[in-house]
Amino acid sequence: MSPRVHTLSNGVRVVCDPLPGWQTVALSVVAGRGARFEDTRRSGWSHLLEHMVFKGTRRRTARDIALSLECVGGSLDAYTSREHTVYQARVLDEHLEIAADVIGDLVFEPALRTSDLALERNVVLEEIGMVEDTPDDLVFELHNAAVWGDHPLGYSILGTRDTVTALDVNDLKQLHRRAYTPSQLVVAAAGNVDHDRLLEILQKTGWTDRPAKEPRLARVPRAKASAPTRDHIHREGSQTHIVLGSATIGHDDARRHAMVLLSVVLGSGMSSRLFQRVREELGLAYAVYTFQTFYATSGVQGVYVGTAPRTADAALAAIEKELADVAAHGLLDEELAQGKGQLKGQITLSLESPTSRMYRAAAVVLYNEPHRTLDEMLALVDAIDPDTVQQLARQYLAPDAQTVLMLGPKARPTRKAGPRGTPKRR
């Protein structure tokens, strides 16, 4: 059964993927606002607003919010991405009305008090500090900034210490009024609930009572990546963390399935090229993998490896050699077949999760794309042809197209021994 899409009288769009026979429901509301819509002065404000709504509403304290779903065995959380802010719950089907009421309360009626901001600002500053103290997280932030330069896609979702410290409650209230208008919200559900029942619950819990407003959309320049760079930022530690990657196609490009397949073959799992070469054959790293993110009209792909400072250059060279080979020759026939099998298995397994199906339903609305059955999705994977794969590899995987960011100690040069094994002296 295909998900149905319905627009409420005030502009909230609703999509539901019913799964009869299940006992749970995943419910989310997606606001069309994230880090991409900020400027340097407002960096991190969307994320801090997401934190602040959990500090209390007109009807609930922070403790009430925490207890609302946990006391019935459910879960409630949220996250901010570069293009969206998401509030989501997972509950037994009999508790869907509670989940809809709580999420609606969070989205429409946050208290946004000055006293709460003083506390939550410190929490976010601690979160920023945690990233700064975690090099395998920080290296991705630094690499992302290097890829996108001064475009908002390069900003940290968390913001900076200065931007988080600078805002006040009035700033958050203005952002809330702009970002959480009904026409910018998408409600998505998957599990044991049908579409009509979901609409009844949303009406009963006040979702249709919110007045329609014309959204004040921020103007964001089309993403344009910076020229590739190579940088090594010195930092004490036992490992050098390396990310190399480039800007690539977005969710609106039909070739994204081929791009995902490239990523799977190169660095997803123990059978991947990079795992087999860098870890199994050369023993240069414990962790090496590819990553892939699609935004609406652009994206980013790359490779991460963590290795000892003395082997960092060797690990980077091994990765670049594999990238160069794929860029020049594409994938072998057996690799293409293996990648398709792996990707089809991942897609099929993901549909066993109500949360994954909820995200998939939301994408139908967010990206204005048709809903596809499992057979149709698998057929798209089967249709990936070698020429498209090689074209993408040539364009995006060539080593000279990669921005390289290394974070960690720089290897100390070895000193050549002089006569009788004594060190040379100047």
Coordinates of C-alpha atoms in Angstrom, one line a residue:
M1 CA 0.0 0.0 0.0
S2 CA 1.5 3.4 -1.1
P3 CA 1.7 6.2 1.5
R4 CA -1.1 8.8 1.1
V5 CA -0.2 12.5 1.3
H6 CA -2.7 15.0 2.7
T7 CA -2.5 18.7 3.4
L8 CA -4.3 20.0 6.4
S9 CA -6.3 23.2 6.2
N10 CA -3.5 25.3 7.6
G11 CA -0.8 23.9 5.3
V12 CA 0.8 21.0 7.4
R13 CA 1.5 18.1 5.0
V14 CA 0.8 14.6 6.3
V15 CA 2.1 11.3 4.9
C16 CA 1.5 7.9 6.3
D17 CA 3.0 4.4 5.5
P18 CA 0.6 1.9 7.1
L19 CA 2.0 -1.4 8.2
P20 CA -0.9 -3.6 9.4
G21 CA 0.0 -6.3 11.8
W22 CA 2.8 -4.3 13.5
Q23 CA 2.4 -3.2 17.1
T24 CA 4.4 0.1 16.9
V25 CA 4.3 3.4 15.2
A26 CA 7.1 5.8 14.3
L27 CA 6.0 9.5 14.1
S28 CA 7.9 12.5 13.2
V29 CA 7.5 16.2 12.2
V30 CA 10.1 17.7 9.9
A31 CA 10.6 21.4 9.9
G32 CA 12.2 22.8 6.7
R33 CA 14.9 24.7 8.5
G34 CA 18.5 23.7 9.4
A35 CA 22.1 25.0 9.4
R36 CA 22.0 25.7 5.7
F37 CA 19.6 28.5 6.2
E38 CA 21.8 30.4 8.7
D39 CA 24.5 33.0 8.2
T40 CA 27.7 33.5 10.1
R41 CA 26.0 35.5 12.8
R42 CA 23.2 33.0 13.4
S43 CA 25.2 29.8 13.0
G44 CA 23.9 27.1 15.4
W45 CA 20.6 28.9 16.3
S46 CA 18.4 26.2 14.7
H47 CA 20.1 23.6 16.8
L48 CA 19.8 25.6 20.0
L49 CA 16.1 26.1 19.3
E50 CA 15.7 22.4 18.9
H51 CA 17.3 22.0 22.4
M52 CA 15.2 24.7 23.9
V53 CA 11.7 23.3 23.0
F54 CA 12.4 20.4 25.4
K55 CA 12.9 22.8 28.3
G56 CA 9.1 23.2 28.6
T57 CA 5.9 24.3 26.9
R58 CA 2.8 26.1 28.0
R59 CA 1.3 22.8 29.3
R60 CA 4.4 20.7 30.2
T61 CA 7.5 21.0 32.2
A62 CA 10.8 19.5 31.0
R63 CA 10.2 16.6 33.3
D64 CA 6.7 16.1 32.0
I65 CA 8.0 16.0 28.4
A66 CA 10.6 13.4 29.4
L67 CA 8.1 11.2 31.2
S68 CA 5.3 11.6 28.6
L69 CA 6.5 8.7 26.3
E70 CA 9.1 7.0 28.4
C71 CA 6.5 6.0 31.1
V72 CA 4.7 4.0 28.4
G73 CA 7.9 2.4 27.0
G74 CA 8.2 4.8 24.1
S75 CA 11.0 7.2 23.0
L76 CA 11.2 10.8 22.1
D77 CA 14.1 12.7 20.6
A78 CA 15.1 15.3 18.0
Y79 CA 18.0 16.3 15.8
T80 CA 19.1 19.2 13.6
S81 CA 20.6 18.6 10.2
R82 CA 21.9 21.0 7.5
E83 CA 18.5 21.2 5.8
H84 CA 15.9 20.1 8.4
T85 CA 15.0 19.9 12.1
V86 CA 13.3 16.6 13.1
Y87 CA 11.2 15.7 16.2
Q88 CA 10.4 12.0 16.4
A89 CA 8.8 9.4 18.6
R90 CA 8.5 5.6 18.6
V91 CA 5.6 4.2 20.5
L92 CA 3.2 1.3 20.7
D93 CA 0.3 1.9 18.4
E94 CA -2.1 2.5 21.3
H95 CA 0.0 5.5 22.4
L96 CA 0.1 7.4 19.1
E97 CA -2.3 10.1 20.3
I98 CA 0.0 10.8 23.2
A99 CA 3.0 11.1 20.8
A100 CA 1.1 13.4 18.5
D101 CA 0.0 15.6 21.4
V102 CA 3.5 15.9 22.8
I103 CA 5.3 16.6 19.5
G104 CA 2.6 19.2 18.6
D105 CA 3.2 20.8 22.0
L106 CA 6.9 21.0 21.4
V107 CA 6.7 22.4 17.9
F108 CA 3.9 24.9 18.4
E109 CA 4.0 25.9 22.1
P110 CA 7.6 26.0 23.4
A111 CA 8.0 28.3 26.5
L112 CA 11.4 29.7 25.4
R113 CA 12.3 31.3 28.7
T114 CA 15.4 33.3 29.4
S115 CA 16.2 31.3 32.5
D116 CA 16.1 28.1 30.4
L117 CA 18.3 29.6 27.8
A118 CA 21.1 30.3 30.3
L119 CA 21.2 26.6 31.2
E120 CA 20.8 25.1 27.7
R121 CA 23.4 27.4 26.2
N122 CA 25.9 25.8 28.6
V123 CA 24.7 22.4 27.4
V124 CA 25.4 23.3 23.8
L125 CA 28.7 24.8 24.7
E126 CA 29.6 21.5 26.3
E127 CA 28.5 19.7 23.1
I128 CA 30.8 21.9 21.1
G129 CA 33.6 21.1 23.5
M130 CA 32.9 17.4 23.2
V131 CA 33.3 17.6 19.5
E132 CA 36.5 19.6 19.9
D133 CA 37.9 16.9 22.2
T134 CA 36.9 14.1 19.8
P135 CA 39.2 14.2 16.9
D136 CA 37.4 11.6 14.8
D137 CA 34.3 13.9 15.0
L138 CA 36.2 17.2 14.7
V139 CA 38.0 16.1 11.5
F140 CA 34.7 15.8 9.7
E141 CA 33.7 19.3 10.8
L142 CA 37.0 20.7 9.5
H143 CA 36.8 18.8 6.3
N144 CA 33.2 20.0 5.6
A145 CA 34.3 23.6 6.2
A146 CA 37.1 23.1 3.7
V147 CA 34.9 21.6 1.1
W148 CA 32.2 24.3 1.2
G149 CA 34.2 27.3 2.2
D150 CA 32.0 30.3 3.1
H151 CA 28.7 28.6 1.9
P152 CA 26.3 27.8 4.7
L153 CA 26.7 24.1 4.1
G154 CA 30.2 24.5 5.5
Y155 CA 29.0 25.9 8.8
S156 CA 28.9 23.7 11.9
I157 CA 25.4 22.6 12.8
L158 CA 26.3 23.3 16.5
G159 CA 27.5 26.8 15.7
T160 CA 30.4 28.4 17.4
R161 CA 31.0 29.5 20.9
D162 CA 30.5 33.1 19.9
T163 CA 27.3 32.6 18.0
V164 CA 25.7 30.4 20.7
T165 CA 26.7 32.9 23.3
A166 CA 25.4 35.9 21.4
L167 CA 21.8 35.0 20.8
D168 CA 18.9 35.8 23.3
V169 CA 15.4 34.5 23.8
N170 CA 13.9 37.1 21.4
D171 CA 16.2 35.8 18.6
L172 CA 14.9 32.2 19.3
K173 CA 11.3 33.4 19.3
Q174 CA 11.7 35.1 16.0
L175 CA 13.3 32.0 14.5
H176 CA 10.5 29.9 15.9
R177 CA 7.9 32.1 14.3
R178 CA 9.7 31.9 10.9
A179 CA 10.8 28.3 10.9
Y180 CA 7.9 26.4 12.4
T181 CA 5.0 27.7 10.4
P182 CA 2.5 25.0 9.4
S183 CA 3.3 25.2 5.7
Q184 CA 6.9 24.3 6.4
L185 CA 6.1 21.2 8.5
V186 CA 5.8 17.6 7.3
V187 CA 4.2 15.0 9.6
A188 CA 5.3 11.5 8.7
A189 CA 4.2 8.2 10.3
A190 CA 4.9 4.5 9.6
G191 CA 3.6 1.5 11.5
N192 CA 0.2 0.2 12.7
V193 CA -1.9 3.3 11.8
D194 CA -3.9 4.1 8.7
H195 CA -4.0 7.5 7.1
D196 CA -7.5 8.5 8.2
R197 CA -6.8 7.5 11.8
L198 CA -3.7 9.7 11.8
L199 CA -5.6 12.7 10.5
E200 CA -8.2 12.2 13.2
I201 CA -5.5 12.1 15.9
L202 CA -3.8 15.2 14.5
Q203 CA -7.2 17.1 14.5
K204 CA -8.0 15.9 18.1
T205 CA -4.6 17.0 19.4
G206 CA -4.8 20.5 17.9
W207 CA -2.7 20.3 14.8
T208 CA -5.4 21.9 12.7
D209 CA -6.0 24.7 15.2
R210 CA -2.7 26.4 14.3
P211 CA -3.3 29.3 11.9
A212 CA -1.8 29.2 8.5
K213 CA 1.0 31.6 7.8
E214 CA 3.0 32.6 4.8
P215 CA 6.6 31.3 5.5
R216 CA 9.4 33.8 5.4
L217 CA 12.0 31.7 3.6
A218 CA 15.6 32.5 3.8
R219 CA 17.4 33.0 0.6
V220 CA 20.4 30.6 0.3
P221 CA 22.9 30.7 -2.5
R222 CA 23.2 27.5 -4.6
A223 CA 25.9 25.3 -3.1
K224 CA 29.3 25.7 -4.7
A225 CA 32.3 23.8 -3.4
S226 CA 35.7 25.4 -2.9
A227 CA 38.7 24.3 -5.0
P228 CA 40.3 21.1 -3.6
T229 CA 42.9 21.7 -0.8
R230 CA 45.3 19.6 1.3
D231 CA 46.0 20.5 4.9
H232 CA 47.5 18.9 8.0
I233 CA 46.4 20.5 11.3
H234 CA 48.7 19.5 14.1
R235 CA 47.2 18.1 17.2
E236 CA 48.7 15.9 19.9
G237 CA 47.4 12.4 20.1
S238 CA 48.2 8.8 19.2
Q239 CA 46.4 8.8 15.8
T240 CA 46.2 11.0 12.7
H241 CA 42.6 11.2 11.4
I242 CA 42.2 11.7 7.7
V243 CA 39.2 12.7 5.7
L244 CA 39.4 13.1 1.9
G245 CA 36.4 13.8 -0.2
S246 CA 34.6 16.1 -2.6
A247 CA 31.2 17.8 -3.3
T248 CA 29.0 15.6 -5.5
I249 CA 25.5 15.3 -6.8
G250 CA 22.3 15.9 -4.8
H251 CA 19.1 14.1 -4.0
D252 CA 17.6 15.6 -7.2
D253 CA 20.0 13.7 -9.4
A254 CA 18.8 10.2 -10.6
R255 CA 22.4 9.0 -10.6
R256 CA 22.5 9.1 -6.9
H257 CA 21.9 5.3 -6.7
A258 CA 25.0 4.7 -8.8
M259 CA 26.9 7.1 -6.4
V260 CA 25.8 5.0 -3.4
L261 CA 26.9 1.8 -5.2
L262 CA 30.4 3.3 -5.7
S263 CA 30.5 4.1 -2.0
V264 CA 29.4 0.6 -1.0
V265 CA 32.0 -1.1 -3.1
L266 CA 34.8 1.2 -2.0
G267 CA 34.3 1.4 1.7
S268 CA 31.1 -0.2 3.1
G269 CA 31.9 -3.3 5.1
M270 CA 34.7 -5.8 5.5
S271 CA 34.5 -6.9 1.8
S272 CA 35.0 -3.4 0.5
R273 CA 38.1 -2.4 -1.5
L274 CA 39.5 0.0 1.1
F275 CA 38.9 -2.3 4.1
Q276 CA 40.6 -5.2 2.3
R277 CA 43.5 -3.1 1.1
V278 CA 44.2 -0.7 3.9
R279 CA 43.3 -2.9 6.9
E280 CA 43.6 -6.5 5.9
E281 CA 46.5 -6.4 3.4
L282 CA 48.6 -3.5 4.7
G283 CA 47.5 -3.4 8.4
L284 CA 47.6 0.4 8.4
A285 CA 44.3 1.2 10.2
Y286 CA 41.6 -0.2 12.4
A287 CA 38.8 2.0 10.9
V288 CA 38.6 2.9 7.2
Y289 CA 35.3 3.6 5.5
T290 CA 33.4 5.7 2.9
F291 CA 30.6 8.2 3.7
Q292 CA 27.9 9.8 1.5
T293 CA 25.4 12.6 2.2
F294 CA 22.8 13.9 -0.2
Y295 CA 21.3 17.4 0.2
A296 CA 18.5 18.6 -1.9
T297 CA 20.6 19.8 -4.8
S298 CA 24.1 18.9 -3.9
G299 CA 26.0 16.4 -1.7
V300 CA 29.4 15.2 -0.4
Q301 CA 31.3 12.0 -0.5
G302 CA 34.5 10.8 1.0
V303 CA 36.7 8.5 2.9
Y304 CA 37.8 8.4 6.6
V305 CA 40.8 6.6 8.0
G306 CA 42.4 6.8 11.4
T307 CA 46.0 5.6 11.6
A308 CA 49.3 6.1 13.4
P309 CA 51.2 9.3 12.5
R310 CA 54.1 7.3 11.1
T311 CA 51.8 5.4 8.7
A312 CA 49.5 8.3 7.8
D313 CA 51.2 9.1 4.5
A314 CA 51.1 5.4 3.5
A315 CA 47.4 5.0 4.4
L316 CA 46.6 8.1 2.4
A317 CA 48.6 6.9 -0.6
A318 CA 46.9 3.5 -0.5
I319 CA 43.4 5.1 -0.5
E320 CA 44.3 7.5 -3.3
K321 CA 45.6 4.6 -5.3
E322 CA 42.3 2.8 -5.0
L323 CA 40.4 6.0 -5.9
A324 CA 42.6 6.6 -8.9
D325 CA 42.1 3.0 -10.1
V326 CA 38.3 3.3 -9.9
A327 CA 38.3 6.7 -11.5
A328 CA 40.4 5.4 -14.4
H329 CA 38.8 2.0 -15.0
G330 CA 35.4 1.9 -13.1
L331 CA 34.4 -1.2 -11.3
L332 CA 35.0 -4.8 -12.3
D333 CA 32.0 -6.7 -13.4
E334 CA 32.1 -8.9 -10.3
E335 CA 32.4 -5.8 -8.1
L336 CA 29.4 -4.2 -9.8
A337 CA 27.3 -7.4 -9.2
Q338 CA 28.5 -7.7 -5.6
G339 CA 27.7 -4.0 -4.9
K340 CA 24.2 -4.3 -6.3
G341 CA 23.5 -7.4 -4.2
Q342 CA 24.8 -5.6 -1.1
L343 CA 22.8 -2.4 -1.8
K344 CA 19.6 -4.3 -2.5
G345 CA 20.0 -6.3 0.7
Q346 CA 20.5 -3.0 2.7
I347 CA 17.4 -1.5 1.2
T348 CA 15.3 -4.5 1.9
L349 CA 16.5 -4.8 5.5
S350 CA 15.9 -1.1 6.1
L351 CA 12.3 -1.5 5.3
E352 CA 11.9 -3.9 8.3
S353 CA 12.2 -0.7 10.5
P354 CA 9.2 1.6 11.0
T355 CA 11.6 4.5 11.6
S356 CA 13.3 3.9 8.3
R357 CA 10.0 3.7 6.6
M358 CA 8.9 6.9 8.3
Y359 CA 11.9 8.7 6.9
R360 CA 11.2 7.2 3.4
A361 CA 7.6 8.4 3.5
A362 CA 8.8 11.9 4.6
A363 CA 11.2 12.0 1.6
V364 CA 8.2 11.6 -0.8
V365 CA 7.0 15.0 0.4
L366 CA 10.3 16.8 1.2
Y367 CA 11.9 16.0 -2.2
N368 CA 8.7 15.8 -4.2
E369 CA 9.5 12.4 -5.5
P370 CA 7.3 9.4 -6.3
H371 CA 6.8 6.6 -3.7
R372 CA 8.4 3.4 -5.0
T373 CA 7.6 -0.1 -4.0
L374 CA 10.4 -2.4 -2.9
D375 CA 10.4 -4.1 -6.3
E376 CA 10.7 -0.7 -8.0
M377 CA 13.6 0.3 -5.8
L378 CA 15.4 -2.9 -6.4
A379 CA 14.9 -2.5 -10.1
L380 CA 16.6 1.0 -9.9
V381 CA 19.6 -0.7 -8.4
D382 CA 19.6 -3.5 -11.1
A383 CA 19.5 -0.8 -13.8
I384 CA 22.7 0.9 -12.7
D385 CA 25.0 0.6 -15.7
P386 CA 28.9 0.5 -15.7
D387 CA 29.1 3.6 -17.9
T388 CA 27.3 5.7 -15.4
V389 CA 29.4 4.3 -12.5
Q390 CA 32.6 5.1 -14.4
Q391 CA 31.5 8.6 -15.3
L392 CA 30.7 9.4 -11.7
A393 CA 34.0 7.9 -10.5
R394 CA 36.0 9.8 -13.1
Q395 CA 34.3 13.1 -12.1
Y396 CA 34.2 12.7 -8.3
L397 CA 36.8 10.2 -7.2
A398 CA 40.0 11.2 -8.9
P399 CA 42.6 12.0 -6.2
D400 CA 43.3 15.5 -7.5
A401 CA 39.6 16.3 -7.0
Q402 CA 39.7 15.5 -3.3
T403 CA 39.9 17.9 -0.4
V404 CA 42.2 16.3 2.1
L405 CA 42.2 17.2 5.8
M406 CA 44.6 15.5 8.2
L407 CA 44.2 16.1 12.0
G408 CA 46.8 14.8 14.4
P409 CA 50.5 14.7 15.1
K410 CA 52.8 15.1 12.1
A411 CA 55.2 12.2 11.6
R412 CA 58.7 13.0 12.9
P413 CA 61.4 12.7 10.1
T414 CA 63.6 9.7 10.6
R415 CA 67.3 10.5 11.1
K416 CA 69.8 8.7 9.0
A417 CA 72.6 6.9 10.7
G418 CA 76.2 8.0 10.2
P419 CA 79.3 5.9 10.3
R420 CA 79.2 3.0 12.8
G421 CA 75.5 3.6 13.4
T422 CA 76.0 7.0 15.1
P423 CA 73.5 9.8 14.3
K424 CA 74.6 12.3 11.7
R425 CA 75.4 15.7 13.1
R426 CA 75.3 19.1 11.4

